[in-house]
Short mmCIF file of C-alpha atoms and ligand atoms in Angstrom, two decimals:
data_model
loop_
_atom_site.label_atom_id
_atom_site.label_comp_id
_atom_site.label_asym_id
_atom_site.label_seq_id
_atom_site.Cartn_x
_atom_site.Cartn_y
_atom_site.Cartn_z
CA UNK V 1 0.02 0.01 -0.09
CA UNK V 2 1.26 3.46 -0.86
CA UNK V 3 1.36 6.33 1.68
CA UNK V 4 2.19 9.86 0.70
CA UNK V 5 3.71 11.97 3.50
CA UNK V 6 4.01 15.67 3.22
CA UNK V 7 6.83 17.01 5.51
CA UNK V 8 8.38 13.48 5.54
CA UNK V 9 11.86 14.85 5.86
CA UNK V 10 10.98 16.69 9.02
CA UNK V 11 11.31 15.61 12.64
CA UNK V 12 8.06 13.74 13.01
CA UNK V 13 7.61 12.93 9.42
CA UNK V 14 11.03 11.11 9.14
CA UNK V 15 10.03 8.81 12.02
CA UNK V 16 6.70 8.01 10.41
CA UNK V 17 8.33 7.34 7.02
CA UNK V 18 10.92 5.11 8.66
CA UNK V 19 8.32 3.13 10.55
CA UNK V 20 5.96 2.72 7.62
CA UNK V 21 8.78 1.67 5.29
CA UNK V 22 9.96 -0.86 7.91
CA UNK V 23 6.27 -2.24 7.94
CA UNK V 24 6.40 -2.77 4.17
CA UNK V 25 4.48 0.26 3.05
CA UNK V 26 5.53 2.03 -0.09
CA UNK V 27 6.36 5.52 1.12
CA UNK V 28 6.38 8.69 -1.04
CA UNK V 29 7.60 11.84 0.59
CA UNK V 30 6.90 15.50 -0.41
CA UNK V 31 9.10 18.01 1.29
CA UNK V 32 10.62 21.35 0.25
CA UNK V 33 13.39 20.97 2.91
CA UNK V 34 12.52 24.35 4.46
CA UNK V 35 13.24 22.86 7.85
CA UNK V 36 13.80 19.13 7.12
CA UNK V 37 16.72 17.15 5.83
CA UNK V 38 16.60 14.21 3.34
CA UNK V 39 18.39 11.25 4.84
CA UNK V 40 18.51 8.33 2.35
CA UNK V 41 20.57 6.36 4.82
CA UNK V 42 17.83 6.38 7.41
CA UNK V 43 14.77 5.58 5.24
CA UNK V 44 15.33 4.76 1.54
CA UNK V 45 12.07 6.12 0.19
CA UNK V 46 10.73 7.79 -2.91
CA UNK V 47 11.11 11.51 -2.43
CA UNK V 48 10.05 14.75 -4.27
CA UNK V 49 11.69 18.02 -3.27
CA UNK V 50 8.77 20.39 -3.86
CA UNK V 51 6.37 22.66 -2.07
CA UNK V 52 3.20 20.81 -1.20
CA UNK V 53 1.23 23.91 -2.03
CA UNK V 54 2.48 23.97 -5.66
CA UNK V 55 0.73 22.96 -8.87
CA UNK V 56 3.25 20.13 -9.32
CA UNK V 57 1.30 18.18 -6.70
CA UNK V 58 -1.40 17.39 -9.20
CA UNK V 59 1.11 15.53 -11.40
CA UNK V 60 2.46 13.68 -8.49
CA UNK V 61 -1.01 12.48 -7.38
CA UNK V 62 -1.66 11.45 -10.97
CA UNK V 63 1.54 9.47 -11.11
CA UNK V 64 1.79 8.03 -7.58
CA UNK V 65 -2.00 7.50 -6.84
CA UNK V 66 -1.38 7.27 -2.98
CA UNK V 67 -3.93 5.32 -0.99
CA UNK V 68 -3.14 7.17 2.32
CA UNK V 69 -1.95 10.76 2.77
CA UNK V 70 -0.31 11.82 5.98
CA UNK V 71 -0.14 15.63 6.13
CA UNK V 72 2.59 17.09 8.31
CA UNK V 73 4.21 19.82 6.12
CA UNK V 74 3.29 23.14 7.76
CA UNK V 75 4.43 26.49 9.00
CA UNK V 76 5.26 25.13 12.52
CA UNK V 77 6.59 28.18 14.31
CA UNK V 78 4.25 30.04 16.69
CA UNK V 79 6.37 33.17 16.69
CA UNK V 80 6.40 33.32 12.83
CA UNK V 81 2.62 32.90 12.86
CA UNK V 82 2.31 35.89 15.22
CA UNK V 83 4.52 38.04 12.99
CA UNK V 84 3.28 36.85 9.68
CA UNK V 85 -0.33 35.39 9.93
CA UNK V 86 -0.85 35.69 6.19
CA UNK V 87 2.13 33.50 5.39
CA UNK V 88 1.07 31.03 8.17
CA UNK V 89 -2.53 30.91 6.76
CA UNK V 90 -1.35 30.52 3.10
CA UNK V 91 0.64 27.31 3.98
CA UNK V 92 -1.41 25.89 6.84
CA UNK V 93 -4.98 26.64 5.66
CA UNK V 94 -4.93 27.19 1.88
CA UNK V 95 -2.20 24.50 1.32
CA UNK V 96 -4.24 22.06 3.29
CA UNK V 97 -7.44 22.87 1.32
CA UNK V 98 -5.60 22.27 -1.94
CA UNK V 99 -4.30 18.94 -0.70
CA UNK V 100 -7.80 17.91 0.38
CA UNK V 101 -9.12 18.66 -3.09
CA UNK V 102 -6.46 16.34 -4.53
CA UNK V 103 -7.24 13.63 -2.02
CA UNK V 104 -10.97 13.90 -2.86
CA UNK V 105 -10.35 13.78 -6.61
CA UNK V 106 -8.02 10.80 -6.29
CA UNK V 107 -10.26 9.00 -3.77
CA UNK V 108 -7.57 8.67 -1.10
CA UNK V 109 -8.69 5.98 1.53
CA UNK V 110 -7.67 8.24 4.54
CA UNK V 111 -6.37 11.74 5.16
CA UNK V 112 -4.28 11.76 8.38
CA UNK V 113 -3.57 15.23 9.74
CA UNK V 114 -0.99 16.57 12.22
CA UNK V 115 -3.00 19.00 14.42
CA UNK V 116 -1.83 20.34 17.76
CA UNK V 117 -2.71 20.97 21.42
CA UNK V 118 -2.51 24.69 20.42
CA UNK V 119 -6.09 24.45 19.13
CA UNK V 120 -7.25 24.24 22.74
CA UNK V 121 -5.50 27.41 23.83
CA UNK V 122 -4.87 28.02 27.57
CA UNK V 123 -6.65 25.40 29.60
CA UNK V 124 -6.46 27.25 32.93
CA UNK V 125 -5.07 24.20 34.70
CA UNK V 126 -7.66 21.75 33.23
CA UNK V 127 -6.72 18.77 31.09
CA UNK V 128 -8.16 18.79 27.59
CA UNK V 129 -10.10 15.99 25.94
CA UNK V 130 -11.32 16.14 22.44
CA UNK V 131 -14.71 17.67 23.55
CA UNK V 132 -13.05 20.64 25.40
CA UNK V 133 -13.57 24.17 24.22
CA UNK V 134 -11.30 25.31 21.41
CA UNK V 135 -9.76 28.78 21.97
CA UNK V 136 -6.38 28.98 20.21
CA UNK V 137 -4.29 32.00 21.35
CA UNK V 138 -1.82 31.91 18.33
CA UNK V 139 -2.41 32.32 14.63
CA UNK V 140 -0.70 28.90 14.29
CA UNK V 141 -3.38 27.37 16.53
CA UNK V 142 -6.04 29.13 14.50
CA UNK V 143 -4.64 27.87 11.26
CA UNK V 144 -4.57 24.27 12.51
CA UNK V 145 -8.13 24.52 13.78
CA UNK V 146 -9.40 25.97 10.58
CA UNK V 147 -7.67 23.01 8.69
CA UNK V 148 -9.38 20.59 11.07
CA UNK V 149 -12.77 22.15 10.15
CA UNK V 150 -12.06 21.94 6.41
CA UNK V 151 -11.07 18.21 6.82
CA UNK V 152 -14.29 17.50 8.74
CA UNK V 153 -16.35 19.33 6.03
CA UNK V 154 -14.59 17.31 3.18
CA UNK V 155 -15.64 14.26 5.17
CA UNK V 156 -19.23 15.40 5.52
CA UNK V 157 -19.58 16.63 1.95
CA UNK V 158 -17.52 14.16 -0.03
CA UNK V 159 -16.98 11.18 2.28
CA UNK V 160 -13.19 11.64 2.57
CA UNK V 161 -12.14 9.49 5.55
CA UNK V 162 -9.94 11.27 8.03
CA UNK V 163 -7.97 10.98 11.24
CA UNK V 164 -6.99 14.19 13.05
CA UNK V 165 -4.26 13.80 15.63
CA UNK V 166 -3.79 16.67 18.11
CA UNK V 167 -0.28 16.18 19.30
CA UNK V 168 0.99 17.53 22.60
CA UNK V 169 4.72 18.46 22.76
CA UNK V 170 6.54 15.99 20.69
CA UNK V 171 10.21 15.33 21.46
CA UNK V 172 12.87 12.84 20.40
CA UNK V 173 15.79 12.16 18.12
CA UNK V 174 16.28 14.34 15.05
CA UNK V 175 14.41 17.23 16.60
CA UNK V 176 16.01 20.54 15.80
CA UNK V 177 18.04 22.12 18.57
CA UNK V 178 18.27 25.60 17.04
CA UNK V 179 15.93 28.45 18.14
CA UNK V 180 12.99 27.02 16.19
CA UNK V 181 13.37 23.60 17.77
CA UNK V 182 11.86 21.98 20.77
CA UNK V 183 12.79 22.74 24.37
CA UNK V 184 14.16 19.27 25.01
CA UNK V 185 16.89 19.18 22.29
CA UNK V 186 17.69 22.91 22.99
CA UNK V 187 18.39 22.21 26.67
CA UNK V 188 20.40 19.05 25.83
CA UNK V 189 22.44 20.94 23.21
CA UNK V 190 23.25 23.93 25.50
CA UNK V 191 24.12 21.76 28.44
CA UNK V 192 26.32 19.48 26.25
CA UNK V 193 28.20 22.72 25.22
CA UNK V 194 28.30 23.96 28.85
CA UNK V 195 26.10 26.96 28.09
CA UNK V 196 23.30 28.19 30.28
CA UNK V 197 19.72 27.40 28.93
CA UNK V 198 17.03 30.18 28.72
CA UNK V 199 13.50 29.65 30.22
CA UNK V 200 10.84 32.07 28.94
CA UNK V 201 8.53 33.04 31.85
CA UNK V 202 8.79 31.65 35.39
CA UNK V 203 9.26 28.04 34.22
CA UNK V 204 6.03 27.01 36.02
CA UNK V 205 4.28 26.56 32.61
CA UNK V 206 3.59 22.94 31.88
CA UNK V 207 3.95 20.74 28.81
CA UNK V 208 2.69 17.28 28.02
CA UNK V 209 5.81 15.65 26.36
CA UNK V 210 5.21 12.77 24.04
CA UNK V 211 7.96 10.76 22.36
CA UNK V 212 8.12 10.82 18.54
CA UNK V 213 8.25 6.93 18.24
CA UNK V 214 4.84 6.93 20.09
CA UNK V 215 3.61 9.49 17.59
CA UNK V 216 4.78 7.40 14.62
CA UNK V 217 2.96 4.21 16.03
CA UNK V 218 -0.28 6.36 16.26
CA UNK V 219 0.01 7.06 12.50
CA UNK V 220 0.53 3.43 11.71
CA UNK V 221 -2.56 2.60 13.74
CA UNK V 222 -4.58 5.29 11.91
CA UNK V 223 -3.80 3.36 8.62
CA UNK V 224 -4.38 -0.09 9.98
CA UNK V 225 -7.62 0.70 11.95
CA UNK V 226 -10.37 2.13 9.94
CA UNK V 227 -11.61 4.81 12.37
CA UNK V 228 -12.58 8.39 11.57
CA UNK V 229 -12.18 11.09 14.21
CA UNK V 230 -10.17 13.63 16.15
CA UNK V 231 -7.82 12.17 18.78
CA UNK V 232 -5.34 13.59 21.23
CA UNK V 233 -1.88 11.99 21.06
CA UNK V 234 -0.09 12.69 24.33
CA UNK V 235 1.41 11.21 27.50
CA UNK V 236 -1.39 12.51 29.71
CA UNK V 237 1.16 14.00 32.14
CA UNK V 238 2.20 17.63 32.73
CA UNK V 239 5.71 18.57 33.34
CA UNK V 240 6.82 22.08 34.32
CA UNK V 241 9.63 23.52 32.29
CA UNK V 242 11.52 23.99 35.58
CA UNK V 243 11.14 20.20 36.29
CA UNK V 244 12.33 19.47 32.69
CA UNK V 245 15.36 21.65 33.19
CA UNK V 246 16.17 19.88 36.57
CA UNK V 247 15.70 16.46 34.85
CA UNK V 248 18.01 17.26 31.95
CA UNK V 249 20.61 19.24 33.93
CA UNK V 250 20.61 16.37 36.44
CA UNK V 251 21.92 14.00 33.70
CA UNK V 252 24.75 16.42 33.11
CA UNK V 253 25.36 16.95 36.88
CA UNK V 254 24.98 20.66 36.16
CA UNK V 255 23.72 22.54 39.16
CA UNK V 256 23.44 26.22 37.99
CA UNK V 257 20.09 27.96 37.44
CA UNK V 258 18.71 28.65 33.95
CA UNK V 259 18.47 32.24 32.65
CA UNK V 260 14.79 33.45 33.02
CA UNK V 261 13.51 35.79 30.32
CA UNK V 262 9.95 37.25 29.80
CA UNK V 263 7.13 35.11 28.42
CA UNK V 264 6.77 34.92 24.58
CA UNK V 265 3.49 35.98 22.84
CA UNK V 266 1.27 33.01 22.03
CA UNK V 267 2.89 30.67 24.45
CA UNK V 268 0.44 28.54 26.45
CA UNK V 269 0.82 28.28 30.24
CA UNK V 270 -0.75 24.94 30.95
CA UNK V 271 -1.03 21.95 28.65
CA UNK V 272 -2.13 18.38 29.37
CA UNK V 273 -4.11 16.22 26.91
CA UNK V 274 -6.35 13.29 27.78
CA UNK V 275 -5.42 10.41 25.42
CA UNK V 276 -8.20 7.87 26.27
CA UNK V 277 -9.91 8.26 22.95
CA UNK V 278 -6.90 7.11 20.99
CA UNK V 279 -6.51 4.17 23.46
CA UNK V 280 -10.14 3.06 23.06
CA UNK V 281 -10.51 3.64 19.27
CA UNK V 282 -6.99 2.78 17.98
CA UNK V 283 -5.68 0.60 20.71
CA UNK V 284 -2.76 3.10 21.05
CA UNK V 285 -0.94 3.91 24.21
CA UNK V 286 2.30 5.81 24.81
CA UNK V 287 5.18 3.50 25.63
CA UNK V 288 8.13 5.74 26.44
CA UNK V 289 8.37 7.72 29.70
CA UNK V 290 9.91 11.17 29.58
CA UNK V 291 12.92 10.12 31.66
CA UNK V 292 13.67 7.19 29.37
CA UNK V 293 13.26 9.19 26.23
CA UNK V 294 15.54 11.96 27.50
CA UNK V 295 18.15 9.52 28.74
CA UNK V 296 18.18 7.90 25.29
CA UNK V 297 18.62 11.29 23.55
CA UNK V 298 21.45 12.30 25.85
CA UNK V 299 23.25 8.96 25.30
CA UNK V 300 22.97 9.32 21.49
CA UNK V 301 24.29 12.90 21.65
CA UNK V 302 27.20 11.78 23.86
CA UNK V 303 28.15 8.89 21.54
CA UNK V 304 27.97 11.11 18.50
CA UNK V 305 30.13 13.81 20.19
CA UNK V 306 32.63 11.07 21.06
CA UNK V 307 32.66 9.75 17.52
CA UNK V 308 32.68 13.22 16.08
CA UNK V 309 29.79 12.46 13.66
CA UNK V 310 26.81 14.47 12.76
CA UNK V 311 24.23 11.98 11.75
N1 NAD S 401 6.82 18.93 17.01
C1 NAD S 401 5.76 19.05 17.79
O1 NAD S 401 5.84 19.17 18.98
C2 NAD S 401 4.32 19.23 17.09
C3 NAD S 401 3.22 19.29 18.01
C4 NAD S 401 2.05 19.42 17.42
C5 NAD S 401 1.85 19.36 16.10
N2 NAD S 401 2.92 19.28 15.27
C6 NAD S 401 2.77 19.29 13.83
O2 NAD S 401 3.41 18.14 13.29
C7 NAD S 401 3.85 18.40 11.98
C8 NAD S 401 5.34 18.12 11.84
O3 NAD S 401 6.02 18.92 12.78
P1 NAD S 401 7.62 18.75 12.99
O4 NAD S 401 7.85 19.05 14.38
O5 NAD S 401 8.08 17.40 12.42
O6 NAD S 401 8.24 19.94 12.15
P2 NAD S 401 9.40 19.97 11.07
O7 NAD S 401 9.64 21.46 10.78
O8 NAD S 401 10.53 19.10 11.58
O9 NAD S 401 8.80 19.26 9.79
C9 NAD S 401 7.96 19.89 8.84
C10 NAD S 401 8.48 19.41 7.51
O10 NAD S 401 7.61 20.04 6.58
C11 NAD S 401 8.45 20.55 5.50
N3 NAD S 401 7.71 21.64 4.94
C12 NAD S 401 7.36 22.87 5.50
N4 NAD S 401 6.63 23.62 4.62
C13 NAD S 401 6.61 22.89 3.47
C14 NAD S 401 5.95 23.14 2.19
N5 NAD S 401 5.35 24.24 1.91
N6 NAD S 401 6.04 22.15 1.28
C15 NAD S 401 6.70 21.02 1.54
N7 NAD S 401 7.36 20.71 2.61
C16 NAD S 401 7.26 21.68 3.65
C17 NAD S 401 9.74 21.01 6.22
O11 NAD S 401 10.86 21.08 5.31
C18 NAD S 401 9.87 19.90 7.27
O12 NAD S 401 10.64 18.79 6.75
C19 NAD S 401 3.54 19.97 11.73
O13 NAD S 401 2.38 19.97 10.98
C20 NAD S 401 3.35 20.51 13.14
O14 NAD S 401 2.45 21.55 13.13
C21 NAD S 401 4.20 19.19 15.79
#
């Protein structure tokens, strides 16, 4: 069976591509490499270096005729969305609508979409399940929510089957450690280099960290189980950024405080997602605990540094 993955060279997409290829799926990746890297060594797959919003996609659908589409390519940065909401909406909303049109025309069996906990907005200390109110506080969250609505309408009007996954904070190997990356690899990189990490706000804000391998398994389940719907994919636990810092700095036996800077616009204070629906409907459960996932990442970085590789 053939699966087309937009953003398949990115952090999450590369893990999904790798897992699906290992399971015997034929994987076709679309990526413009704006933030991803092509790694033929990691997943030998069929790959087009193009923008998923471009007209060339029609020819690719015509030629490849994918049965499943996993849509991950996106403008993923909250700060960029606040500074340039038009750019964010063009990629995240209009791009998604164009892709849905192609999926509809080519009778794709399932459209699997990477949404986000940002659609809930600030939860005021409450955990969010899929029925919780949706009040995004960033343009990124709004563009993901708008895409969700279009996907559901394509299902209603044209019968396009869909799975929408609302991911909490995904972390793991291959995540970027530059300014646009996730807090886990940023802390690990800075502490490896003996530099002091920055925490925006007082560090009491919480995040629900989920390992990327668990996220990849959820996508495999979405293909294998024929279930429509919106599902949170999370660890269902909340970790303050201060605790995360303690955990990671503890591995490095580093006892200095981080540098605290003012909060950033659009950043959520509390985030914890209930994942029971994915468990009931897909038989999916997270497997990797945060401590284990972080320990693995640090070991990998340490080995690479020792070997002087950059893979
Ligand atoms: N990382 C997280 O914690 C998280 C949480 C919730 C949701 N998500 C969603 O998951 C998806 C993947 O996120 P990620 O963390 O892997 O990000 P990423 O930046 O590593 O991956 C995105 C990929 O899409 C590609 N891309 C971007 N714009 C493109 C375009 N116009 N045409 C073709 N390719 C394009 C990039 O080159 C990159 O390879 C995104 O939709 C993101 O919104 C991520």
